[in-house]
XYZ file of C-alpha atoms in Angstrom:
784
model
C -3.607 -7.580 -3.182
C -0.014 -6.958 -4.179
C 2.380 -8.604 -6.579
C 6.090 -8.015 -6.891
C 6.919 -8.345 -10.564
C 5.545 -7.935 -14.051
C 5.834 -11.631 -14.765
C 3.410 -14.038 -13.068
C 2.864 -17.725 -12.777
C 1.851 -19.706 -15.785
C -1.842 -19.955 -16.402
C -2.594 -16.413 -15.168
C -2.905 -13.269 -17.278
C 0.246 -11.201 -17.368
C -1.615 -8.452 -15.619
C -2.784 -10.842 -12.953
C -6.548 -10.508 -12.607
C -7.347 -8.908 -9.339
C -3.699 -8.206 -8.596
C -2.220 -4.841 -7.684
C 0.661 -3.016 -9.298
C 2.783 -2.013 -6.303
C 4.862 1.132 -6.217
C 8.108 -0.564 -7.254
C 6.421 -2.094 -10.296
C 4.854 1.270 -11.189
C 8.296 2.897 -10.992
C 9.783 0.124 -13.124
C 7.058 0.488 -15.791
C 7.397 4.286 -15.817
C 11.190 4.071 -16.046
C 10.911 1.540 -18.862
C 8.495 3.738 -20.797
C 10.711 6.800 -20.281
C 13.731 4.826 -21.454
C 11.815 3.800 -24.566
C 10.925 7.409 -25.337
C 14.568 8.404 -24.883
C 15.674 5.628 -27.238
C 13.252 6.918 -29.867
C 14.409 10.514 -29.465
C 18.015 9.350 -29.300
C 17.572 7.687 -32.688
C 16.526 11.054 -34.106
C 19.634 12.687 -32.638
C 21.817 9.859 -33.926
C 20.365 10.324 -37.418
C 21.842 13.838 -37.407
C 25.377 12.316 -37.178
C 26.552 14.465 -34.245
C 30.156 14.886 -33.220
C 31.467 12.607 -30.527
C 31.351 15.166 -27.727
C 27.844 16.190 -28.853
C 26.761 12.546 -28.649
C 28.251 12.215 -25.167
C 26.488 15.422 -24.064
C 23.206 14.115 -25.507
C 23.491 10.850 -23.538
C 24.230 12.758 -20.320
C 21.313 15.107 -21.025
C 18.953 12.180 -21.597
C 20.076 10.577 -18.328
C 19.631 13.838 -16.385
C 16.143 14.436 -17.810
C 15.127 10.864 -17.035
C 16.367 11.166 -13.438
C 14.569 14.490 -12.927
C 11.386 13.074 -14.430
C 11.477 10.115 -12.011
C 11.959 12.559 -9.124
C 8.877 14.481 -10.261
C 6.837 11.330 -10.892
C 7.788 9.690 -7.594
C 8.706 12.305 -4.939
C 10.099 9.613 -2.648
C 12.499 8.348 -5.329
C 15.250 10.784 -4.253
C 13.946 12.494 -1.135
C 16.420 15.373 -1.049
C 15.741 16.414 -4.632
C 12.016 16.088 -4.013
C 12.222 18.977 -1.551
C 13.411 21.310 -4.344
C 10.898 20.284 -6.982
C 10.340 23.808 -8.334
C 14.075 24.262 -8.893
C 14.400 20.825 -10.485
C 11.485 21.654 -12.782
C 13.286 24.782 -13.979
C 16.458 22.707 -14.464
C 14.444 20.215 -16.500
C 13.184 23.095 -18.641
C 16.731 24.221 -19.363
C 17.774 20.681 -20.304
C 14.691 20.354 -22.531
C 15.006 23.620 -24.470
C 18.652 24.734 -24.528
C 20.031 21.695 -26.472
C 17.513 22.409 -29.250
C 19.948 25.086 -30.417
C 22.485 22.293 -31.066
C 20.374 19.293 -32.095
C 17.385 21.055 -33.621
C 14.010 19.320 -33.918
C 15.601 15.978 -32.979
C 15.715 17.197 -29.357
C 12.173 18.616 -29.414
C 10.635 15.551 -27.798
C 12.279 16.419 -24.469
C 9.873 19.331 -24.007
C 7.094 16.775 -23.482
C 8.654 15.744 -20.153
C 8.829 19.406 -19.164
C 5.044 19.625 -19.808
C 4.319 16.448 -17.844
C 6.390 17.595 -14.872
C 4.474 20.891 -14.714
C 1.312 18.975 -13.773
C 3.166 16.674 -11.370
C 5.089 19.444 -9.568
C 2.605 22.327 -9.322
C -0.986 22.446 -8.016
C -3.590 21.695 -10.676
C -4.688 25.345 -10.959
C -1.176 26.274 -12.083
C 0.106 22.959 -13.463
C -2.405 22.538 -16.295
C -1.985 26.098 -17.636
C 1.787 25.523 -17.636
C 1.115 22.217 -19.416
C -0.863 24.068 -22.092
C 1.881 26.677 -22.468
C 4.515 23.968 -22.858
C 2.454 22.198 -25.535
C 1.977 25.528 -27.336
C 5.743 26.090 -27.159
C 6.409 22.705 -28.726
C 3.918 23.426 -31.530
C 5.708 26.733 -32.104
C 8.978 24.794 -32.469
C 7.357 22.499 -35.050
C 6.261 25.554 -37.007
C 9.716 27.104 -36.681
C 11.371 23.999 -38.110
C 8.901 23.917 -41.015
C 6.989 20.697 -40.377
C 4.495 19.835 -43.102
C 0.800 19.445 -42.246
C 0.933 15.683 -41.585
C 4.039 15.856 -39.393
C 2.628 18.905 -37.583
C -0.605 17.083 -36.688
C 1.289 13.949 -35.671
C 3.726 15.976 -33.574
C 0.847 17.896 -31.964
C -0.862 14.653 -30.932
C 2.403 13.305 -29.523
C 2.990 16.581 -27.670
C -0.203 15.921 -25.684
C -0.167 12.114 -25.632
C 3.308 11.481 -24.205
C 2.877 13.898 -21.250
C -0.497 12.298 -20.523
C 1.152 8.868 -20.512
C 3.781 10.044 -18.019
C 1.187 11.837 -15.870
C -1.103 8.809 -15.946
C 1.573 6.325 -14.894
C 2.804 8.673 -12.167
C -0.553 9.798 -10.810
C -2.181 6.382 -10.838
C 0.451 4.877 -8.578
C -0.175 7.786 -6.218
C -3.913 7.102 -6.457
C -3.333 3.488 -5.490
C -1.337 4.604 -2.442
C -4.084 7.011 -1.414
C -6.761 4.377 -1.922
C -4.827 1.961 0.286
C -4.520 4.682 2.932
C -8.215 5.494 2.580
C -9.148 1.841 2.922
C -7.025 1.476 6.056
C -8.516 4.654 7.529
C -12.053 3.464 6.797
C -11.301 0.126 8.435
C -9.832 1.900 11.460
C -12.850 4.175 11.795
C -15.233 1.233 11.362
C -13.419 -0.726 14.080
C -13.408 2.320 16.361
C -17.145 2.752 15.840
C -17.758 -0.917 16.528
C -15.669 -0.686 19.690
C -17.757 2.269 20.912
C -20.964 0.360 20.217
C -19.637 -2.702 21.988
C -18.696 -0.572 24.998
C -22.233 0.794 25.043
C -23.696 -2.702 24.868
C -21.479 -3.851 27.713
C -22.553 -0.884 29.793
C -26.227 -1.517 29.047
C -26.081 -5.250 29.701
C -23.412 -5.639 32.401
C -22.748 -2.256 33.948
C -25.925 -2.219 36.059
C -25.510 -5.858 37.065
C -21.927 -5.431 38.279
C -22.811 -2.216 40.097
C -25.744 -3.966 41.793
C -23.480 -6.873 42.830
C -20.977 -4.435 44.328
C -23.630 -2.565 46.331
C -25.318 -5.714 47.605
C -21.996 -7.274 48.639
C -21.148 -4.165 50.643
C -24.596 -4.284 52.288
C -24.227 -7.998 53.100
C -20.779 -7.297 54.572
C -22.303 -4.775 56.994
C -25.266 -7.042 57.867
C -23.274 -10.212 58.572
C -22.446 -9.288 62.171
C -25.941 -8.180 63.297
C -28.403 -9.755 60.849
C -26.919 -12.870 59.201
C -30.284 -13.994 57.860
C -30.785 -10.673 56.063
C -27.196 -10.866 54.799
C -27.934 -14.309 53.339
C -30.920 -12.849 51.482
C -28.702 -10.136 49.992
C -26.113 -12.746 48.990
C -28.924 -14.720 47.357
C -29.790 -11.624 45.320
C -26.136 -11.341 44.348
C -26.199 -14.969 43.173
C -29.256 -14.368 41.009
C -27.727 -11.185 39.581
C -24.389 -12.855 38.818
C -26.101 -15.798 37.083
C -28.156 -13.350 35.006
C -25.007 -11.376 34.174
C -23.233 -14.574 33.120
C -26.140 -15.393 30.818
C -25.952 -11.841 29.443
C -22.232 -12.306 28.740
C -23.014 -15.391 26.681
C -25.857 -13.559 24.943
C -23.712 -10.540 24.008
C -20.816 -12.815 23.004
C -23.120 -14.860 20.797
C -24.642 -11.728 19.326
C -21.252 -10.571 18.055
C -20.603 -13.782 16.152
C -21.922 -14.670 12.718
C -25.388 -16.114 13.321
C -28.113 -17.695 11.218
C -31.769 -16.730 11.559
C -32.999 -20.185 10.544
C -30.650 -21.900 13.022
C -31.720 -19.536 15.792
C -35.398 -20.188 15.029
C -34.890 -23.962 15.108
C -33.001 -23.699 18.381
C -35.830 -21.566 19.789
C -38.378 -24.323 19.183
C -36.534 -26.864 21.322
C -35.672 -24.287 24.006
C -39.232 -23.003 24.340
C -40.708 -26.497 24.217
C -38.473 -27.483 27.125
C -39.854 -24.452 28.982
C -43.436 -25.615 28.327
C -44.225 -22.875 25.783
C -46.190 -23.825 22.674
C -44.142 -22.474 19.747
C -45.043 -21.912 16.098
C -42.377 -20.971 13.547
C -43.229 -19.671 10.071
C -39.884 -19.161 8.341
C -40.566 -17.812 4.852
C -37.200 -16.161 4.124
C -34.680 -17.814 1.887
C -30.971 -17.114 2.101
C -30.292 -13.656 3.499
C -27.181 -11.457 3.237
C -24.759 -12.066 6.117
C -25.288 -8.778 8.026
C -29.087 -9.013 7.741
C -29.121 -12.695 8.758
C -26.912 -12.000 11.788
C -28.810 -8.987 13.082
C -32.223 -10.661 12.752
C -30.909 -13.797 14.479
C -29.569 -11.584 17.271
C -32.927 -9.792 17.575
C -34.682 -13.154 17.839
C -32.295 -14.418 20.507
C -32.552 -11.227 22.565
C -36.330 -11.140 22.168
C -36.665 -14.705 23.447
C -34.343 -13.920 26.367
C -36.507 -10.958 27.363
C -39.675 -13.003 26.979
C -38.434 -15.780 29.266
C -37.067 -13.300 31.778
C -39.951 -10.831 31.997
C -43.171 -12.698 31.194
C -44.994 -15.956 31.757
C -45.940 -16.689 28.184
C -47.702 -19.919 27.216
C -47.693 -19.431 23.451
C -45.111 -17.936 21.097
C -45.225 -17.300 17.330
C -42.075 -16.557 15.292
C -42.643 -15.298 11.735
C -40.050 -14.340 9.128
C -40.782 -13.210 5.588
C -39.276 -11.230 2.728
C -41.285 -8.833 0.649
C -41.282 -5.284 -0.622
C -37.504 -5.212 -0.635
C -37.198 -5.950 3.100
C -36.774 -8.852 5.522
C -39.254 -8.872 8.427
C -39.081 -10.733 11.738
C -42.081 -10.777 14.093
C -41.884 -12.380 17.529
C -45.195 -12.565 19.408
C -46.158 -14.029 22.796
C -49.279 -14.081 24.952
C -47.462 -13.098 28.146
C -48.960 -9.626 28.539
C -50.419 -9.379 32.043
C -48.857 -12.615 33.328
C -45.564 -11.078 34.433
C -44.097 -7.722 35.317
C -43.908 -6.919 31.630
C -43.712 -8.888 28.433
C -41.417 -6.413 26.800
C -37.902 -5.249 27.289
C -36.936 -3.217 30.282
C -34.976 0.011 29.976
C -31.305 -0.745 29.440
C -32.011 -4.156 27.913
C -30.045 -5.535 24.988
C -32.811 -4.553 22.547
C -31.742 -0.920 22.854
C -28.368 -1.849 21.350
C -30.042 -3.990 18.683
C -32.250 -1.057 17.707
C -29.062 0.899 16.949
C -27.643 -1.948 14.863
C -30.878 -2.163 12.868
C -30.863 1.568 12.195
C -27.345 1.280 10.761
C -28.704 -1.187 8.208
C -31.600 1.161 7.478
C -34.013 -0.983 9.505
C -36.436 -0.413 12.367
C -37.299 -2.185 15.611
C -40.722 -1.783 17.222
C -42.262 -3.549 20.210
C -45.329 -3.284 22.398
C -48.691 -4.809 23.332
C -51.221 -5.145 20.528
C -54.283 -4.610 22.761
C -55.389 -8.251 22.519
C -53.177 -9.685 25.225
C -50.186 -10.303 22.969
C -46.791 -8.639 22.962
C -45.136 -8.275 19.547
C -41.545 -7.499 18.636
C -41.094 -6.514 14.962
C -37.776 -5.988 13.152
C -37.598 -4.782 9.530
C -34.350 -4.625 7.504
C -34.384 -3.385 3.881
C -32.665 -5.393 1.161
C -30.936 -3.974 -1.861
C -31.477 -5.102 -5.409
C -29.809 -8.450 -5.819
C -30.220 -9.392 -2.213
C -27.393 -7.373 -0.830
C -27.645 -5.604 2.428
C -27.428 -1.855 2.360
C -24.148 -0.392 3.405
C -24.064 0.867 6.958
C -24.584 4.576 7.205
C -21.522 6.507 8.226
C -21.489 7.014 11.965
C -20.656 10.550 12.998
C -18.529 10.846 16.077
C -17.555 13.754 18.256
C -14.150 13.756 16.648
C -15.658 14.365 13.213
C -14.196 13.163 9.955
C -10.569 12.500 10.780
C -9.237 11.991 7.302
C -9.933 13.566 3.951
C -9.029 10.227 2.435
C -12.108 8.703 4.020
C -14.493 11.160 2.382
C -16.699 9.556 -0.259
C -16.250 12.392 -2.748
C -12.483 12.035 -2.775
C -12.356 8.282 -3.126
C -15.202 8.248 -5.664
C -13.150 10.613 -7.841
C -10.129 8.323 -8.040
C -11.597 5.477 -10.133
C -13.215 8.016 -12.456
C -9.978 9.978 -12.827
C -8.029 6.766 -13.438
C -10.507 5.702 -16.105
C -10.456 9.159 -17.703
C -6.665 9.164 -17.970
C -6.641 5.667 -19.477
C -9.369 6.625 -21.954
C -7.519 9.808 -22.941
C -4.297 7.893 -23.579
C -6.026 5.200 -25.663
C -7.809 7.837 -27.771
C -4.495 9.677 -28.047
C -2.797 6.608 -29.476
C -5.671 6.222 -31.949
C -5.221 9.835 -33.090
C -1.449 9.405 -33.227
C -1.641 6.407 -35.554
C -4.348 8.133 -37.582
C -2.120 11.199 -38.022
C 0.776 8.950 -39.034
C -1.351 7.523 -41.795
C -2.466 10.964 -42.960
C 1.140 11.736 -43.845
C 0.930 9.231 -46.730
C -0.749 10.543 -49.887
C -2.513 7.251 -50.860
C -4.249 7.295 -47.487
C -6.817 9.836 -48.676
C -8.250 7.438 -51.239
C -9.394 4.950 -48.559
C -9.817 7.304 -45.639
C -13.229 6.057 -44.487
C -12.277 2.378 -44.582
C -8.948 2.911 -42.863
C -10.575 4.998 -40.127
C -13.180 2.294 -39.598
C -10.407 -0.271 -39.148
C -8.624 1.976 -36.671
C -11.880 2.616 -34.826
C -12.392 -1.154 -34.649
C -8.951 -1.534 -33.049
C -9.817 1.223 -30.568
C -13.217 -0.311 -29.747
C -11.727 -3.742 -29.064
C -9.009 -2.210 -26.883
C -11.589 -0.205 -24.913
C -13.598 -3.393 -24.394
C -10.511 -5.166 -23.033
C -9.454 -2.263 -20.820
C -12.875 -1.353 -19.404
C -14.866 -4.619 -19.448
C -15.007 -4.774 -15.652
C -16.973 -1.533 -15.506
C -19.956 -2.909 -17.425
C -22.644 -5.506 -16.731
C -21.308 -7.775 -19.494
C -17.869 -7.711 -17.882
C -18.165 -11.120 -16.144
C -18.849 -12.725 -19.549
C -15.696 -11.144 -21.041
C -13.511 -14.148 -20.537
C -12.539 -17.423 -22.154
C -13.551 -17.808 -25.797
C -15.080 -14.336 -26.094
C -11.935 -12.660 -24.822
C -9.624 -14.711 -27.042
C -11.986 -14.154 -29.961
C -11.667 -10.385 -29.481
C -7.890 -10.784 -29.369
C -8.035 -12.686 -32.680
C -10.195 -9.940 -34.190
C -7.594 -7.384 -33.122
C -4.913 -9.447 -34.877
C -6.961 -9.548 -38.093
C -7.571 -5.786 -37.967
C -3.855 -5.232 -37.423
C -2.411 -7.344 -40.264
C -5.061 -7.855 -42.992
C -5.220 -4.121 -43.981
C -1.547 -4.289 -45.014
C -2.733 -6.347 -48.004
C -5.140 -3.579 -49.026
C -3.495 -0.292 -48.081
C 0.201 -1.196 -48.202
C 2.507 1.294 -46.539
C -0.390 3.684 -45.948
C -1.444 1.384 -43.104
C 0.406 1.216 -39.815
C -2.383 -0.088 -37.616
C -2.104 0.007 -33.844
C 0.223 -2.899 -33.004
C 0.646 -1.567 -29.460
C -3.051 -2.211 -28.777
C -2.767 -5.826 -29.914
C 0.366 -6.418 -27.823
C -1.165 -4.624 -24.808
C -4.327 -6.729 -25.000
C -2.154 -9.844 -25.142
C -0.435 -8.766 -21.910
C -3.829 -8.280 -20.272
C -5.587 -11.399 -21.556
C -2.992 -14.157 -21.978
C -1.045 -16.193 -19.406
C 2.322 -14.689 -18.571
C 4.378 -17.370 -20.321
C 2.502 -16.665 -23.560
C 1.864 -12.901 -23.220
C 5.431 -11.614 -23.394
C 6.458 -13.829 -26.341
C 3.284 -12.670 -28.116
C 4.362 -9.039 -27.543
C 7.699 -9.789 -29.227
C 5.915 -11.695 -32.008
C 3.483 -8.824 -32.679
C 6.353 -6.323 -32.774
C 8.422 -8.425 -35.187
C 5.444 -9.307 -37.386
C 4.336 -5.667 -37.599
C 7.870 -4.566 -38.498
C 8.143 -7.281 -41.120
C 4.795 -6.310 -42.647
C 5.780 -2.631 -42.828
C 9.148 -3.450 -44.338
C 7.478 -5.732 -46.873
C 5.118 -2.984 -48.092
C 7.961 -0.472 -48.492
C 8.057 1.538 -45.273
C 11.518 3.190 -44.819
C 13.943 1.411 -42.513
C 14.181 4.358 -40.111
C 10.389 4.327 -39.643
C 10.463 0.564 -39.086
C 13.101 1.050 -36.355
C 10.899 3.754 -34.826
C 7.921 1.379 -34.742
C 10.106 -1.349 -33.230
C 10.620 0.848 -30.179
C 7.162 2.439 -30.208
C 5.098 -0.781 -30.247
C 6.355 -2.327 -26.969
C 6.204 1.110 -25.304
C 2.577 1.470 -26.331
C 1.852 -2.098 -25.151
C 3.410 -1.545 -21.730
C 1.576 1.783 -21.341
C -1.732 0.149 -22.232
C -1.031 -2.701 -19.828
C 0.126 -0.458 -16.970
C -2.629 2.142 -17.201
C -5.344 -0.482 -17.657
C -4.207 -2.539 -14.701
C -3.876 0.468 -12.430
C -7.294 1.789 -13.523
C -8.807 -1.627 -12.826
C -7.084 -1.740 -9.473
C -8.405 1.701 -8.550
C -11.945 0.482 -9.266
C -11.392 -2.804 -7.419
C -10.002 -1.074 -4.342
C -12.867 1.398 -4.414
C -15.424 -1.423 -4.567
C -13.625 -3.409 -1.889
C -13.603 -0.595 0.679
C -16.899 -1.652 2.243
C -15.867 -5.329 2.248
C -12.517 -4.547 3.871
C -14.220 -2.441 6.530
C -16.760 -5.226 7.106
C -14.005 -7.820 7.530
C -12.158 -5.528 9.935
C -15.325 -5.110 11.990
C -15.973 -8.869 11.920
C -12.445 -9.548 13.195
C -12.910 -6.993 15.940
C -16.270 -8.512 16.888
C -14.716 -11.942 17.233
C -12.025 -10.438 19.445
C -14.731 -8.786 21.532
C -16.635 -12.034 21.899
C -13.508 -14.020 22.758
C -12.244 -11.509 25.335
C -15.699 -11.056 26.820
C -16.111 -14.784 27.323
C -12.577 -15.352 28.613
C -12.332 -12.395 30.998
C -15.840 -11.756 32.303
C -16.959 -15.373 32.243
C -14.201 -16.238 34.695
C -14.953 -13.294 37.001
C -18.682 -13.957 37.127
C -18.144 -17.679 37.744
C -15.800 -16.811 40.619
C -18.386 -14.398 42.068
C -21.049 -17.102 41.922
C -18.843 -19.687 43.623
C -17.769 -17.356 46.406
C -21.297 -16.138 47.045
C -22.459 -19.746 47.432
C -19.603 -20.247 49.898
C -20.622 -17.083 51.801
C -24.183 -18.390 52.171
C -22.884 -21.607 53.711
C -20.458 -19.808 56.031
C -22.682 -16.916 57.160
C -24.641 -18.748 59.919
C -21.619 -20.399 61.605
C -18.439 -18.569 60.521
C -19.354 -14.927 59.857
C -15.735 -13.652 59.973
C -14.627 -15.997 57.182
C -17.769 -15.089 55.260
C -16.804 -11.418 55.515
C -13.343 -12.201 54.155
C -14.935 -14.020 51.220
C -17.210 -11.025 50.580
C -14.155 -8.774 50.573
C -12.665 -10.985 47.835
C -15.948 -10.843 45.924
C -15.776 -7.048 45.976
C -12.232 -7.229 44.594
C -13.390 -9.534 41.801
C -16.272 -7.175 40.982
C -13.874 -4.244 40.674
C -11.627 -6.346 38.458
C -14.629 -7.310 36.325
C -15.542 -3.649 35.860
C -11.953 -3.011 34.783
C -12.236 -5.970 32.394
C -15.330 -4.396 30.833
C -13.256 -1.348 29.968
C -10.391 -3.548 28.793
C -12.546 -5.576 26.414
C -14.092 -2.457 24.933
C -10.816 -0.570 24.657
C -8.467 -3.303 23.466
C -6.496 -6.251 24.703
C -4.193 -5.875 27.727
C -1.135 -7.861 28.793
C -1.717 -10.442 31.522
C 0.734 -11.925 34.021
C 0.900 -15.705 34.361
C 2.215 -15.564 37.933
C -0.519 -13.157 39.070
C -3.175 -15.260 37.399
C -1.864 -18.430 39.070
C -1.913 -16.746 42.515
C -5.451 -15.563 41.884
C -6.407 -19.098 40.855
C -4.963 -20.592 44.069
C -6.972 -18.186 46.219
C -10.179 -18.891 44.331
C -9.718 -22.681 44.397
C -8.890 -22.618 48.124
C -12.083 -20.676 48.749
C -14.012 -23.339 46.822
C -12.436 -26.114 48.920
C -10.249 -27.454 46.106
C -6.648 -28.398 46.862
C -4.448 -26.572 44.360
C -0.806 -27.161 43.432
C 0.958 -24.558 41.328
C 4.464 -24.944 39.898
C 5.734 -22.287 37.514
C 9.243 -22.890 36.195
C 9.220 -21.144 32.825
C 11.211 -17.973 33.486
C 10.518 -14.775 31.565
C 8.224 -15.190 28.575
C 7.382 -12.987 25.579
C 4.446 -10.714 26.371
C 1.993 -12.238 23.903
C 2.841 -15.795 24.986
C 2.451 -14.948 28.690
C -0.914 -13.299 28.032
C -2.155 -16.378 26.155
C -0.993 -18.760 28.906
C -2.544 -16.574 31.635
C -5.793 -16.573 29.674
C -5.513 -20.367 29.408
C -5.283 -20.649 33.208
C -8.289 -18.405 33.667
C -10.511 -20.073 31.063
C -9.388 -23.614 31.992
C -10.378 -23.061 35.621
C -13.681 -21.506 34.572
C -14.554 -24.604 32.543
C -13.379 -26.894 35.330
C -15.555 -25.224 37.959
C -18.540 -25.045 35.629
C -18.493 -28.583 34.274
C -16.963 -30.814 36.979
C -16.607 -31.267 40.734
C -12.866 -31.655 41.336
C -11.092 -32.060 44.653
C -7.525 -31.501 43.407
C -6.076 -29.335 40.674
C -2.511 -28.973 39.383
C -1.182 -26.032 37.356
C 2.281 -26.564 35.862
C 4.345 -24.382 33.525
C 7.794 -25.514 32.431
C 10.401 -24.896 29.768
C 11.284 -27.508 27.208
C 13.751 -27.305 24.332
C 12.835 -23.989 22.694
C 9.249 -24.123 23.967
C 7.057 -23.655 27.025
C 4.413 -26.129 28.182
C 1.448 -25.282 30.429
C -0.799 -28.034 31.833
C -3.947 -27.884 33.933
C -4.911 -31.237 35.467
C -7.931 -31.964 37.694
C -9.572 -35.085 39.091
C -13.137 -34.062 38.260
C -13.401 -35.919 34.979
C -15.073 -38.991 36.525
C -17.303 -37.140 39.001
C -20.069 -36.015 36.659
C -22.326 -37.893 34.364
C -20.641 -36.524 31.263
C -16.948 -35.817 31.901
C -16.298 -32.224 30.940
C -18.388 -32.536 27.815
C -18.537 -28.804 27.274
C -14.788 -28.478 27.738
C -13.707 -30.950 25.116
C -11.694 -29.511 22.281
C -14.121 -27.845 19.923
C -17.042 -28.532 22.197
C -17.318 -25.171 23.890
C -16.680 -21.595 22.928
C -14.119 -21.168 25.732
C -11.825 -23.959 24.538
C -12.444 -22.923 20.944
C -11.348 -19.386 21.791
C -8.246 -20.702 23.538
C -7.379 -22.858 20.541
C -7.477 -19.726 18.354
C -5.312 -17.798 20.824
C -2.707 -20.559 21.220
C -2.450 -21.153 17.484
C -1.944 -17.393 16.981
C 1.394 -17.660 18.857
C 2.354 -20.829 16.964
C 1.255 -23.190 19.696
C -0.897 -26.293 20.008
C -3.734 -26.955 22.449
C -4.945 -30.387 23.515
C -7.677 -31.321 25.981
C -9.112 -34.629 27.156
C -9.140 -37.310 29.883
C -5.851 -39.041 30.741
C -5.432 -42.796 31.308
C -5.464 -42.238 35.084
C -8.987 -40.787 34.865
C -8.003 -37.171 35.349
C -8.702 -34.421 32.849
C -5.805 -32.504 31.270
C -5.680 -29.246 29.347
C -2.255 -28.696 27.740
C -0.722 -25.933 25.638
C 2.731 -26.032 24.050
C 4.147 -22.906 22.423
C 7.338 -22.704 20.372
C 9.088 -19.689 21.859
C 11.396 -18.942 18.925
C 8.531 -19.015 16.433
C 6.265 -17.024 18.741
């Protein structure tokens, strides 16, 4: 959400709807506004016809004050000076007040930067009282120099307005930085919370299974010598447990992807029909918000898994409906009494789903209804407009790690930004009103003139704050340009009635043009408004010096209006986008979880299954070899438990050579002749991890979907790239050659495609002309 310059592409508003004002642009705008103020004050000094050395001293003083003000506005501008901000503030005070003895009231405007810096340098409890004292001091100077009533009021408004402009431009850029930091912290905390929940789910779903496999393998190892038949029974239990765990991996992986309740319900009908279960689906929900749709689809999938695993149901009814501000899913089956239990066992995946529902403000209930039916009921509330409620903040043992993440602090920023912008716009209105009061004829049409000025203010407020109101989305196109035209009429038509008593607010018109018009038109319109306003004032008899003053003041006002409005809008947009950014961060992390879970644990569990089948065949005749295979199974189980921690904690580097050696051992145990040739030298860490994952997942798919006799794994360097190929002869040995492994056909290959493309590579998969199946990845090393 950042942009680098004030100008933008043609066809977009100069402010760039939805675009951010980065720190460099904020500094440039602030410096430009300060320079404009110095030009205005310099014109007053020049009008006093100072001596040459006085003029040189004035220029040096202006430059020093501007540099000190930038240091106070942006502490990182000159880091060394930023460390001595109290001393630099006192130096700024000397430069603001001492030259008044030489230049008189013409130098009085410099005290406004002294007031602004007091708020920027000191804590608020001290800064604002110093601000008030500085303003009072400037008013005392006006009285000392004998300003008349009109000039005194105008000067008093400027004494407050200009410091507020400087404070607003400086503080809002700091607010944007803090909002970015808050958003990043919220995303980090959301991802950390999701990782903890995923670790809990893995423990609930897989921890017991892997522990049971480990214990039973150790028992079978001890029984092989004396009771091979009993050992075979234990290995059979291991096989059933590993197949269940593999199904659980797919279930958890699927549950962490974006899912659709209607798609899951339709898939349930065909799945249950194939299992001989009469199924009725009553889907009465329309389109649901993404989080609600996903969690209810996950509940349905887990509920069906538990039903098939733990009961012998003959009938199943799935009902979904929306009403009373909530979405309801009810899954019922008549399996009570036909199996061990029709409901979930302790440690099942529904425990994790119950937690996910509670985060959305929902509930999960299940149990027998007393009439032979088991019912699972999930309720998730919906907000007005169909949006899902925001997840409640999860409290962790570490507590709230950042003040930036606290709602009260971030909620204050958009309000403070809006308040500063509002104060500055009202200040400009009062400033132009006070300028008009200085003309005697103004009193005769006071009410009408004030109404015109109020109209200019109202239209500017509508342009600056339209996004905060319900009619904001309609404030575009003809309506927006119509308001801009109305501002132009209010700016120039009163000159025909009030003459030189009317100055209008040309800065509002030019600022609205910057906000509403495409960039190529906005900046020329600013120049046109400035020139036209000057020409109108000159034509009605305004003195030349005042016309020159307005020439500088109008673009300054326009840039201030543009800058403060855009930064206030950005503060609100960033505040509103916090939840969306956190949600996207969690979604990305979930996809990583699902991908790593499938790639790492799917391979391990498939290897356990294959080796256990081999142990059952070897146990009666070759018990020693069977024991060696069981030893390898135990090693794989330990590695799988480590992988569980790896997936939950974050990705880990993998070694291609180690993975290839592991693959050779596993393929040899499965009776598959393997040839491995690695001639790729040292690879970047991320590339090697991706290629090692490719070996692991490619072999998993091969063993699951074909019956090969030979397999070749080759890695070689090409010109600026590395190529890895996995070739097997199992493509023509099954009825459907590696259907699930075709590119895009299975989640494993899909995951690998994502991984390979992330390191600027390309993945291809398919049968070769010689009838063998090939999986190939090519990665550009320089680009990676």
